[in-house]
Amino acid sequence: MPYHLLAFADSGEITSLFTNSGLVARAVLLILLAFSLFSWSIILSKLTHFRRARVQSGRFVRAFRKAQRMQDVAAVAEQFKPSPLIPVFEGAYEELRRQGPRLNITTVQRATQIASSEELTRLERRLPWLATTGAVTPFIGLFGTVWGIIDAFHGLGDAGAATLRAVAPGISEALITTAAGLFAAVPAVIFYNIYMNNIREFGARMDDFSLEILNTVERAPAPQRAGVEVVER
């Protein structure tokens, strides 16, 4: 943080502005604080989750390509659980187990598509809150500012002293709600865009992995599909 911002914070100006604000401005600041705290909790939790998912996805794909049978992959899939590719594999594997030696590639493909859709929905969970924060909080802060300016000019009219010195403190107290609104909105918008791009990448990766599973299944001999020994009659 720049030195002048540190000096501003250390001087207690922020605390003074809050305590000297009216009830409406304080309510607005508390609402913005709640938005900001909840948004940052989502940002940090998603940051950790997406990082683990990316690492484990790479490891799982390497394990899948090295395995000789689907059953071998299923035995170790739990180790890579944060990866969104695991539900895709499990959907295909369970469908293959139900089919036995007679392959219906269309139903396997549907199983992977359903698993991919459900996993994308799970990855997007709570992200709409970041979009809502980015869209709403600047206007909440602006409302606090407009109300504070109205209150400042109303007090100026009652005092009868039309000078900058008389109106400046009230306006400065009002403008802090706009700053607080931007402080809550900017990180939410930035990380929402980053995470949505990550989700699109995961979606493309799941589609590619689904095709890789289908290719592997089609190449495998019928008795060895899903790694289950099947006695043909």
Short mmCIF file of C-alpha atoms in Angstrom, two decimals:
data_model
loop_
_atom_site.label_atom_id
_atom_site.label_comp_id
_atom_site.label_asym_id
_atom_site.label_seq_id
_atom_site.Cartn_x
_atom_site.Cartn_y
_atom_site.Cartn_z
CA MET A 1 0.00 0.00 0.00
CA PRO A 2 1.37 3.49 -0.87
CA TYR A 3 2.72 5.56 2.01
CA HIS A 4 0.10 8.28 1.72
CA LEU A 5 -2.68 5.69 2.06
CA LEU A 6 -1.01 4.22 5.12
CA ALA A 7 -0.70 7.66 6.63
CA PHE A 8 -4.36 8.28 5.86
CA ALA A 9 -5.39 5.06 7.57
CA ASP A 10 -3.10 5.57 10.55
CA SER A 11 -4.37 9.07 11.16
CA GLY A 12 -7.81 7.74 12.01
CA GLU A 13 -9.52 9.73 9.27
CA ILE A 14 -11.58 6.74 8.14
CA THR A 15 -12.83 6.10 11.66
CA SER A 16 -13.60 9.76 12.07
CA LEU A 17 -15.55 9.91 8.82
CA PHE A 18 -17.60 6.88 9.85
CA THR A 19 -18.41 8.16 13.32
CA ASN A 20 -19.32 11.60 12.00
CA SER A 21 -21.59 10.22 9.26
CA GLY A 22 -25.33 10.14 9.56
CA LEU A 23 -27.44 7.07 10.16
CA VAL A 24 -28.10 6.50 6.45
CA ALA A 25 -24.41 6.72 5.55
CA ARG A 26 -23.49 4.33 8.37
CA ALA A 27 -26.13 1.84 7.23
CA VAL A 28 -24.81 2.05 3.67
CA LEU A 29 -21.22 1.48 4.84
CA LEU A 30 -22.25 -1.54 6.91
CA ILE A 31 -24.15 -3.02 3.97
CA LEU A 32 -21.14 -2.51 1.70
CA LEU A 33 -18.88 -4.07 4.32
CA ALA A 34 -21.10 -7.17 4.41
CA PHE A 35 -21.02 -7.41 0.60
CA SER A 36 -17.25 -7.05 0.58
CA LEU A 37 -16.58 -9.63 3.30
CA PHE A 38 -18.84 -12.24 1.71
CA SER A 39 -17.33 -11.59 -1.71
CA TRP A 40 -13.80 -12.02 -0.42
CA SER A 41 -14.74 -15.28 1.28
CA ILE A 42 -15.98 -16.56 -2.11
CA ILE A 43 -12.90 -15.23 -3.91
CA LEU A 44 -10.45 -16.95 -1.58
CA SER A 45 -12.33 -20.25 -1.42
CA LYS A 46 -12.71 -20.42 -5.21
CA LEU A 47 -9.07 -19.48 -5.70
CA THR A 48 -7.97 -22.47 -3.64
CA HIS A 49 -10.52 -24.81 -5.21
CA PHE A 50 -9.68 -23.93 -8.82
CA ARG A 51 -5.96 -24.19 -8.17
CA ARG A 52 -6.33 -27.69 -6.72
CA ALA A 53 -8.71 -28.70 -9.51
CA ARG A 54 -6.23 -27.63 -12.19
CA VAL A 55 -3.32 -29.50 -10.60
CA GLN A 56 -5.30 -32.67 -9.93
CA SER A 57 -6.81 -32.66 -13.43
CA GLY A 58 -3.36 -32.79 -14.98
CA ARG A 59 -2.34 -35.64 -12.69
CA PHE A 60 -5.53 -37.58 -13.34
CA VAL A 61 -5.18 -37.35 -17.12
CA ARG A 62 -1.64 -38.69 -16.90
CA ALA A 63 -2.82 -41.56 -14.67
CA PHE A 64 -5.68 -42.31 -17.08
CA ARG A 65 -3.38 -42.51 -20.08
CA LYS A 66 -0.93 -44.80 -18.31
CA ALA A 67 -3.58 -47.26 -17.06
CA GLN A 68 -4.28 -50.48 -18.91
CA ARG A 69 -7.89 -50.89 -17.78
CA MET A 70 -10.70 -48.59 -16.75
CA GLN A 71 -10.98 -50.51 -13.51
CA ASP A 72 -7.41 -49.51 -12.62
CA VAL A 73 -8.32 -45.86 -13.08
CA ALA A 74 -11.46 -46.24 -10.97
CA ALA A 75 -9.39 -47.71 -8.14
CA VAL A 76 -7.24 -44.56 -7.84
CA ALA A 77 -9.76 -41.92 -8.92
CA GLU A 78 -10.50 -40.93 -5.32
CA GLN A 79 -6.95 -39.55 -5.00
CA PHE A 80 -7.72 -36.89 -7.63
CA LYS A 81 -11.16 -35.96 -6.27
CA PRO A 82 -10.88 -32.13 -6.57
CA SER A 83 -10.56 -32.56 -10.35
CA PRO A 84 -13.78 -31.92 -12.32
CA LEU A 85 -12.74 -34.76 -14.63
CA ILE A 86 -13.47 -37.37 -11.97
CA PRO A 87 -17.31 -37.14 -12.25
CA VAL A 88 -16.98 -37.38 -16.05
CA PHE A 89 -14.95 -40.56 -15.77
CA GLU A 90 -17.20 -42.03 -13.08
CA GLY A 91 -20.30 -41.37 -15.20
CA ALA A 92 -18.78 -43.19 -18.17
CA TYR A 93 -17.45 -46.02 -16.00
CA GLU A 94 -20.77 -46.69 -14.28
CA GLU A 95 -22.57 -46.70 -17.62
CA LEU A 96 -20.07 -49.21 -19.01
CA ARG A 97 -20.52 -51.46 -16.00
CA ARG A 98 -24.27 -51.49 -16.55
CA GLN A 99 -23.90 -52.29 -20.24
CA GLY A 100 -21.57 -55.26 -19.94
CA PRO A 101 -19.95 -56.52 -23.17
CA ARG A 102 -22.50 -54.94 -25.50
CA LEU A 103 -21.37 -51.39 -26.11
CA ASN A 104 -23.79 -48.54 -26.71
CA ILE A 105 -21.47 -45.58 -27.24
CA THR A 106 -24.36 -43.10 -27.37
CA THR A 107 -25.43 -43.77 -23.79
CA VAL A 108 -21.82 -43.51 -22.61
CA GLN A 109 -21.57 -40.15 -24.32
CA ARG A 110 -24.78 -38.98 -22.67
CA ALA A 111 -23.46 -40.07 -19.29
CA THR A 112 -20.32 -37.96 -19.75
CA GLN A 113 -22.36 -34.97 -20.91
CA ILE A 114 -24.65 -35.16 -17.89
CA ALA A 115 -21.67 -35.42 -15.55
CA SER A 116 -19.97 -32.45 -17.26
CA SER A 117 -23.10 -30.32 -16.98
CA GLU A 118 -23.53 -31.12 -13.29
CA GLU A 119 -19.87 -30.39 -12.58
CA LEU A 120 -20.01 -27.03 -14.38
CA THR A 121 -23.06 -26.12 -12.30
CA ARG A 122 -21.14 -27.00 -9.16
CA LEU A 123 -18.13 -24.94 -10.23
CA GLU A 124 -20.34 -21.90 -10.87
CA ARG A 125 -21.93 -22.11 -7.43
CA ARG A 126 -21.81 -18.79 -5.49
CA LEU A 127 -20.18 -16.94 -8.40
CA PRO A 128 -23.41 -15.03 -9.19
CA TRP A 129 -22.90 -13.30 -5.85
CA LEU A 130 -19.70 -11.75 -7.21
CA ALA A 131 -21.57 -10.52 -10.27
CA THR A 132 -24.30 -9.10 -8.07
CA THR A 133 -21.74 -7.37 -5.85
CA GLY A 134 -20.01 -5.82 -8.85
CA ALA A 135 -23.29 -4.55 -10.27
CA VAL A 136 -25.05 -3.36 -7.12
CA THR A 137 -22.49 -1.98 -4.68
CA PRO A 138 -21.47 1.10 -6.74
CA PHE A 139 -25.11 2.20 -6.78
CA ILE A 140 -25.50 1.53 -3.07
CA GLY A 141 -22.43 3.69 -2.45
CA LEU A 142 -23.77 6.36 -4.80
CA PHE A 143 -27.05 6.39 -2.92
CA GLY A 144 -25.14 7.05 0.31
CA THR A 145 -23.21 9.85 -1.35
CA VAL A 146 -26.30 11.54 -2.79
CA TRP A 147 -28.07 11.30 0.55
CA GLY A 148 -25.04 12.71 2.35
CA ILE A 149 -24.75 15.64 -0.06
CA ILE A 150 -28.43 16.41 0.33
CA ASP A 151 -28.02 16.34 4.09
CA ALA A 152 -24.92 18.56 3.88
CA PHE A 153 -26.65 21.20 1.78
CA HIS A 154 -29.70 21.03 3.99
CA GLY A 155 -27.51 21.77 6.99
CA LEU A 156 -25.82 24.56 5.03
CA GLY A 157 -29.18 26.15 4.35
CA ASP A 158 -30.08 26.05 8.01
CA ALA A 159 -26.72 27.59 8.99
CA GLY A 160 -26.99 30.32 6.38
CA ALA A 161 -23.24 30.36 5.71
CA ALA A 162 -22.66 29.62 2.01
CA THR A 163 -18.93 28.96 2.15
CA LEU A 164 -16.77 26.03 0.99
CA ARG A 165 -15.43 25.60 4.52
CA ALA A 166 -18.96 25.04 5.76
CA VAL A 167 -20.01 22.47 3.14
CA ALA A 168 -16.72 20.61 2.53
CA PRO A 169 -16.80 18.33 5.65
CA GLY A 170 -20.30 17.09 4.87
CA ILE A 171 -19.45 16.37 1.23
CA SER A 172 -16.23 14.56 2.14
CA GLU A 173 -18.15 12.38 4.59
CA ALA A 174 -20.71 11.63 1.89
CA LEU A 175 -18.14 10.68 -0.76
CA ILE A 176 -16.67 7.91 1.39
CA THR A 177 -19.70 5.73 0.60
CA THR A 178 -18.90 5.94 -3.13
CA ALA A 179 -15.32 4.92 -2.41
CA ALA A 180 -16.55 2.02 -0.29
CA GLY A 181 -18.89 0.92 -3.08
CA LEU A 182 -16.04 0.85 -5.58
CA PHE A 183 -13.82 -0.95 -3.10
CA ALA A 184 -16.42 -3.72 -2.85
CA ALA A 185 -17.26 -3.82 -6.56
CA VAL A 186 -13.87 -3.79 -8.32
CA PRO A 187 -12.39 -7.00 -6.82
CA ALA A 188 -15.71 -8.81 -7.29
CA VAL A 189 -15.85 -7.93 -10.99
CA ILE A 190 -12.19 -8.80 -11.60
CA PHE A 191 -12.35 -12.21 -9.94
CA TYR A 192 -15.77 -13.02 -11.43
CA ASN A 193 -14.33 -12.59 -14.92
CA ILE A 194 -11.22 -14.61 -14.02
CA TYR A 195 -13.24 -17.46 -12.55
CA MET A 196 -15.73 -17.59 -15.42
CA ASN A 197 -12.79 -17.89 -17.80
CA ASN A 198 -11.42 -20.72 -15.64
CA ILE A 199 -14.80 -22.47 -15.79
CA ARG A 200 -14.85 -22.20 -19.59
CA GLU A 201 -11.42 -23.78 -19.66
CA PHE A 202 -12.59 -26.60 -17.37
CA GLY A 203 -15.62 -27.10 -19.60
CA ALA A 204 -13.44 -27.47 -22.70
CA ARG A 205 -11.14 -29.80 -20.82
CA MET A 206 -14.05 -32.00 -19.73
CA ASP A 207 -15.33 -32.16 -23.31
CA ASP A 208 -11.90 -33.23 -24.57
CA PHE A 209 -11.58 -35.81 -21.82
CA SER A 210 -15.03 -37.19 -22.65
CA LEU A 211 -13.91 -37.75 -26.23
CA GLU A 212 -10.74 -39.41 -24.99
CA ILE A 213 -12.81 -41.80 -22.85
CA LEU A 214 -15.04 -42.67 -25.79
CA ASN A 215 -12.03 -43.39 -27.99
CA THR A 216 -10.53 -45.62 -25.31
CA VAL A 217 -13.79 -47.52 -24.86
CA GLU A 218 -14.31 -48.07 -28.57
CA ARG A 219 -10.79 -49.43 -28.99
CA ALA A 220 -11.04 -51.82 -26.03
CA PRO A 221 -12.06 -55.46 -26.62
CA ALA A 222 -15.61 -56.21 -25.45
CA PRO A 223 -14.64 -58.49 -22.52
CA GLN A 224 -12.31 -55.84 -21.10
CA ARG A 225 -14.56 -52.80 -21.22
CA ALA A 226 -14.75 -51.05 -17.86
CA GLY A 227 -12.04 -53.44 -16.70
CA VAL A 228 -14.65 -56.09 -15.86
CA GLU A 229 -14.02 -59.62 -16.95
CA VAL A 230 -17.14 -60.66 -18.83
CA VAL A 231 -17.80 -64.19 -19.99
CA GLU A 232 -19.30 -64.13 -23.45
CA ARG A 233 -21.94 -66.69 -24.22
#
